[in-house]
Short mmCIF file of C-alpha atoms in Angstrom, two decimals:
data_model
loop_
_atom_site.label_atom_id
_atom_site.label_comp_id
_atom_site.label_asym_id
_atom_site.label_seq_id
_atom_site.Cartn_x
_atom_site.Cartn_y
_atom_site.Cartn_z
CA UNK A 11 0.00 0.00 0.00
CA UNK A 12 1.62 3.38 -0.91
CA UNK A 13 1.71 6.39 1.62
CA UNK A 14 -2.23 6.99 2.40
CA UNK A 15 -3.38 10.12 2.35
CA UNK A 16 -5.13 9.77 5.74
CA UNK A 17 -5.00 8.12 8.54
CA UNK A 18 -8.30 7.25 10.87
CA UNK A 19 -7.33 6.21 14.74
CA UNK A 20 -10.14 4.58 16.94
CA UNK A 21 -9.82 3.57 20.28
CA UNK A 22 -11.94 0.87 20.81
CA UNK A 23 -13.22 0.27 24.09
CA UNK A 24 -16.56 -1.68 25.70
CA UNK A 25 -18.13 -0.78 22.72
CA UNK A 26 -19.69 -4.03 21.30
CA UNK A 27 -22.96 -2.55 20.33
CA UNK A 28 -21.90 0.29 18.19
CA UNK A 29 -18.45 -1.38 16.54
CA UNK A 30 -19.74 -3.14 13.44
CA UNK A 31 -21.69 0.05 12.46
CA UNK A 32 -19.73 2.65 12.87
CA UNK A 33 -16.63 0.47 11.54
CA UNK A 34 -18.69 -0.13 8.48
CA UNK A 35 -19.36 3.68 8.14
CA UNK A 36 -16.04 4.24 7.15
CA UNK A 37 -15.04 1.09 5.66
CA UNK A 38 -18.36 1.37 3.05
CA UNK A 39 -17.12 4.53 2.13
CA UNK A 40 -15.85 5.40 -1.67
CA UNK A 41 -12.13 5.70 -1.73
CA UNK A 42 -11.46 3.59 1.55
CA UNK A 43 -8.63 2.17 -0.44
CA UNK A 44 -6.77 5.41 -0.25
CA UNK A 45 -7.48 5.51 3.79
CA UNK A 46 -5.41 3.65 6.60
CA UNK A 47 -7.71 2.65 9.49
CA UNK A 48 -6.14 1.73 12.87
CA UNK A 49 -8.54 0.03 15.37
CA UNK A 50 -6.76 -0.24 19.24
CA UNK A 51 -8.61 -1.69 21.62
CA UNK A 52 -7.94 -1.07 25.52
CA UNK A 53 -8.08 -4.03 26.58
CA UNK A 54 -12.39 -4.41 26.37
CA UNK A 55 -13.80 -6.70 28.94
CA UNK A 56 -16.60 -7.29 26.33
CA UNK A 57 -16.53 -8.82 22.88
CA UNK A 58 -15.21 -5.71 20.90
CA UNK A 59 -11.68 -7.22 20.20
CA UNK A 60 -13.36 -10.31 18.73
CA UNK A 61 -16.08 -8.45 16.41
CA UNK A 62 -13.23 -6.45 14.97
CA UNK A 63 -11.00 -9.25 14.18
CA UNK A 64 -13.83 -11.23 12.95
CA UNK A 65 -15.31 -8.58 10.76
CA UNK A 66 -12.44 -5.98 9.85
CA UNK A 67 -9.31 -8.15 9.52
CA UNK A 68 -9.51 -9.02 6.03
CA UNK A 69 -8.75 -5.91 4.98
CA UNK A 70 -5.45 -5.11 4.40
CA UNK A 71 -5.50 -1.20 5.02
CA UNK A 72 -6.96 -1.75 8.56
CA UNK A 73 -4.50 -2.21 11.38
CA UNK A 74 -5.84 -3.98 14.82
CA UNK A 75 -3.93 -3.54 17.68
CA UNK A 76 -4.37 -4.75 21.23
CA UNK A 77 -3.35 -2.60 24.54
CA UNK A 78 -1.66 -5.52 27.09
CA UNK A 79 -2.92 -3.35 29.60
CA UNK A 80 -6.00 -0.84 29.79
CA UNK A 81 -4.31 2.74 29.16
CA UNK A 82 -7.03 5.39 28.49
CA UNK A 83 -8.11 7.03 25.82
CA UNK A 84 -5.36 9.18 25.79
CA UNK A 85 -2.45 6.76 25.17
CA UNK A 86 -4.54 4.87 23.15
CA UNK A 87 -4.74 7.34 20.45
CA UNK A 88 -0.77 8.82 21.15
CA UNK A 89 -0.33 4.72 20.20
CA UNK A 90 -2.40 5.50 16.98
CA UNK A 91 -0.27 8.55 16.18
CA UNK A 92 3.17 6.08 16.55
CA UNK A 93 1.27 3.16 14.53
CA UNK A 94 -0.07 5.98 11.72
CA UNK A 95 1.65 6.71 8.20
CA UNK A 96 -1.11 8.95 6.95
CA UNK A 97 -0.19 12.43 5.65
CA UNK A 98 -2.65 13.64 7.95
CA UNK A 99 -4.89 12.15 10.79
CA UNK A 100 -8.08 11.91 11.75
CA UNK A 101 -9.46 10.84 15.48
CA UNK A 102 -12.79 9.17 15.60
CA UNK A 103 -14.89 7.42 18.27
CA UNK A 104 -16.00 3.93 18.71
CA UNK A 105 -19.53 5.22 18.43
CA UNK A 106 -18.79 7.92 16.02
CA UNK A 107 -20.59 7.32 12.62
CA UNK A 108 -19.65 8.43 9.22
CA UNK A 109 -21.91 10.12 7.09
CA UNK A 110 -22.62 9.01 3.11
CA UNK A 111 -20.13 10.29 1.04
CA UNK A 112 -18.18 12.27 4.06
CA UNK A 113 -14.95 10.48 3.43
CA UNK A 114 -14.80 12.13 -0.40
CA UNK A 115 -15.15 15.63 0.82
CA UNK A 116 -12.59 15.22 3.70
CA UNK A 117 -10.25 14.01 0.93
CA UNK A 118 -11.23 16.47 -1.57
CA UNK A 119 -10.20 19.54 0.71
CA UNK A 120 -6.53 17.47 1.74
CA UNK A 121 -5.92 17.86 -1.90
CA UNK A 122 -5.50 21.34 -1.22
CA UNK A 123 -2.36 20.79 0.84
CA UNK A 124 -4.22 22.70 4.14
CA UNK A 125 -2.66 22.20 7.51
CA UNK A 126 -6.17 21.93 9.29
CA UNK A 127 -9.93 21.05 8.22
CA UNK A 128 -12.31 21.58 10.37
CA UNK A 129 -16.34 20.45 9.84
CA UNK A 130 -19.53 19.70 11.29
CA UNK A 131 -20.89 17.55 13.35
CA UNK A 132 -24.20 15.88 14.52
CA UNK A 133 -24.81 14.79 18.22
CA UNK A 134 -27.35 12.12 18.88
CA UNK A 135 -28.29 11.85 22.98
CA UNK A 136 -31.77 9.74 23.59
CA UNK A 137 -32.55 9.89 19.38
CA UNK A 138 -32.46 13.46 19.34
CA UNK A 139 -30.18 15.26 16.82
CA UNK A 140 -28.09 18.34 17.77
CA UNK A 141 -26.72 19.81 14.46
CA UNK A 142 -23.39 21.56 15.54
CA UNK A 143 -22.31 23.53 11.84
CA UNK A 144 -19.95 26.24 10.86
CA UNK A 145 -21.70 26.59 7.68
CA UNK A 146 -21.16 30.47 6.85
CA UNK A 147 -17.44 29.83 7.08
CA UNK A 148 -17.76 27.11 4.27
CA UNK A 149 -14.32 26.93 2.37
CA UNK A 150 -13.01 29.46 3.93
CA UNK A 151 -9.99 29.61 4.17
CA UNK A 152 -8.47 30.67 8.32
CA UNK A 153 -4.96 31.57 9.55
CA UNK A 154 -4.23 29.81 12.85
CA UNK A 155 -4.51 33.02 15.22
CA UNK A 156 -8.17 33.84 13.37
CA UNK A 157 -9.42 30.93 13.89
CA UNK A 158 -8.47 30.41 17.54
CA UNK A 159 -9.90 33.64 18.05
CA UNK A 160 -13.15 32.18 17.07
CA UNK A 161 -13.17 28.91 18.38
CA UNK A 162 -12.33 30.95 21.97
CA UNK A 163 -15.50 33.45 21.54
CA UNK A 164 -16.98 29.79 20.61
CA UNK A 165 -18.18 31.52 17.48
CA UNK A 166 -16.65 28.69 15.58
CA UNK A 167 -17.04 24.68 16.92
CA UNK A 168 -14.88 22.03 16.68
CA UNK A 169 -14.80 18.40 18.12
CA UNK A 170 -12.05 15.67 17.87
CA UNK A 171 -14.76 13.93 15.64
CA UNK A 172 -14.49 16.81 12.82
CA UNK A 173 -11.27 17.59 13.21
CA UNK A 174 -8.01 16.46 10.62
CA UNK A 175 -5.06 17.81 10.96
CA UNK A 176 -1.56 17.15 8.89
CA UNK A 177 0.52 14.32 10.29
CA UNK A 178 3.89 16.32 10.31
CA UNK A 179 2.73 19.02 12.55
CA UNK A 180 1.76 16.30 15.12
CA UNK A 181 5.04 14.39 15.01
CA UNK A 182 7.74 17.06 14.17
CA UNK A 183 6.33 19.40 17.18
CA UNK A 184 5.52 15.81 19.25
CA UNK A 185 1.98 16.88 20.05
CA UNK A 186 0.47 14.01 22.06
CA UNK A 187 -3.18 13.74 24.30
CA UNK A 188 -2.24 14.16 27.79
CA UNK A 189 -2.13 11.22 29.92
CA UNK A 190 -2.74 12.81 33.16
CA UNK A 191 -6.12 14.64 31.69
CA UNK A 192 -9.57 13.84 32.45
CA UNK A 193 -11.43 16.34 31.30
CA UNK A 194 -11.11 18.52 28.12
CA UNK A 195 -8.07 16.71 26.51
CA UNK A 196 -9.68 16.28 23.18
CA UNK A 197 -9.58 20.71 23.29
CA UNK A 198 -6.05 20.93 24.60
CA UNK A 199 -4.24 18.53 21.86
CA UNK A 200 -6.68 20.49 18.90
CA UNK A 201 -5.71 23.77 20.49
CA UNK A 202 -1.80 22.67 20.19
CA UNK A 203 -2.36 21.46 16.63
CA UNK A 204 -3.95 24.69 16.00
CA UNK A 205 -1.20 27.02 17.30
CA UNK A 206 1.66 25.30 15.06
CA UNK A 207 -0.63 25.53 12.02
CA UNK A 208 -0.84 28.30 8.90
CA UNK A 209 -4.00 27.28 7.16
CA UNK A 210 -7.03 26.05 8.34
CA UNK A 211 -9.95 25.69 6.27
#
C-alpha cells in the first residue's frame, strides 16, 4: 500500500454494540482504499476485540492492535499517532458514525495541501439530533490566530470527531493527548495542533 493520504485512529473500548456500524461507516465509504484505518482496543472486557478481528481483519488497510494493559483514551490514540503513516490524521470514536459520502469531501479539501480542516458535526443523545455547523465559514480559508480567536468566543465549533489535521505538525512538534487529563483533553491537543498551524480551512 503506498503512503495513504489519511490516517483514521479509533480507540476501541466496551463498545460491542456500536463497533460493526460505525466500523462499516467508514469502511463502506468510496475511496477507503486510499485511507489507513487503525482500530486499538484497551483491553475491552466485552466482545469488541473479537467483532473487529472477525469482521475488519480481512482488509489489508486496517490495522488492529491490542493494549496488554488498559491505558485510556489518551495513550490509546498517542499509540495511533506512533502506529499511523497517513499524511494527515483523523481521530474518531467507537460510536462515532460516518456520514454518506463524508470520506470524499474530507479528501477532496486534503488535496488542497491545508494544515487543518475543520467540519460539522451531529450529536445524537436519547434519538435526538443536535446539528453543531460552521456553515457560513464554508471553504473558507483561516490563519491559525483567526481561527483560535473564534473557536475561543466559541463563534466557531470544533470536536475531535471533525477535526483532521496534517501528520507532520503532530510528530515534528511531538503533540500528544495528555495522559494525566480527564477532562477537556480532546480541546487541549486540537488547540496545540492549531497554534503550530498556517491554514485552516
Amino acid at each position: 500500500m503506498k503512503i495513504p493520504i489519511l490516517s483514521i485512529i479509533v480507540p476501541c473500548y466496551n463498545i460491542e454494540p456500536y463497533v460493526i456500524n460505525s466500523i462499516d461507516s467508514i469502511v463502506t465509504q468510496a475511496n477507503f482504499d486510499r485511507v489507513e484505518l487503525i482500530l486499538i482496543d484497551d483491553c475491552s472486557t466485552d466482545n469488541t476485540l473479537e467483532i473487529i478481528r472477525d469482521n475488519f481483519i480481512k482488509y489489508s488497510n486496517i490495522k488492529i492492535i491490542a493494549n496488554d494493559i488498559n491505558q485510556g483514551v489518551s495513550v490509546t490514540r498517542n499509540r495511533g499517532i506512533e502506529e499511523s503513516t497517513g499524511k494527515y490524521l483523523y481521530f474518531f470514536d467507537g460510536d462515532d458514525f460516518l456520514q454518506h459520502k463524508s470520506l470524499n469531501k474530507i479528501l477532496d479539501h486534503l488535496e488542497e495541501n491545508i494544515d487543518i480542516l475543520s467540519f460539522g458535526f451531529t450529536i445524537v443523545e436519547d434519538r435526538k439530533e443536535i446539528i453543531v455547523s460552521n456553515v457560513k465559514y464554508n471553504d473558507t480559508i483561516f490563519t491559525a490566530t483567526f481561527f483560535l480567536k473564534k473557536y475561543f468566543k466559541r463563534e466557531l465549533l470544533q470536536h475531535i470527531c471533525s477535526f483532521v489535521c496534517k501528520a507532520s505538525i503532530i510528530k515534528k512538534n511531538n503533540i500528544l493527548f495528555s495522559s494525566g487529563t480527564f477532562y477537556a483533553e480532546d480541546q487541549e491537543f486540537q488547540i496545540k495542533c492549531m497554534a503550530h498551524s498556517k491554514v485552516i480551512k
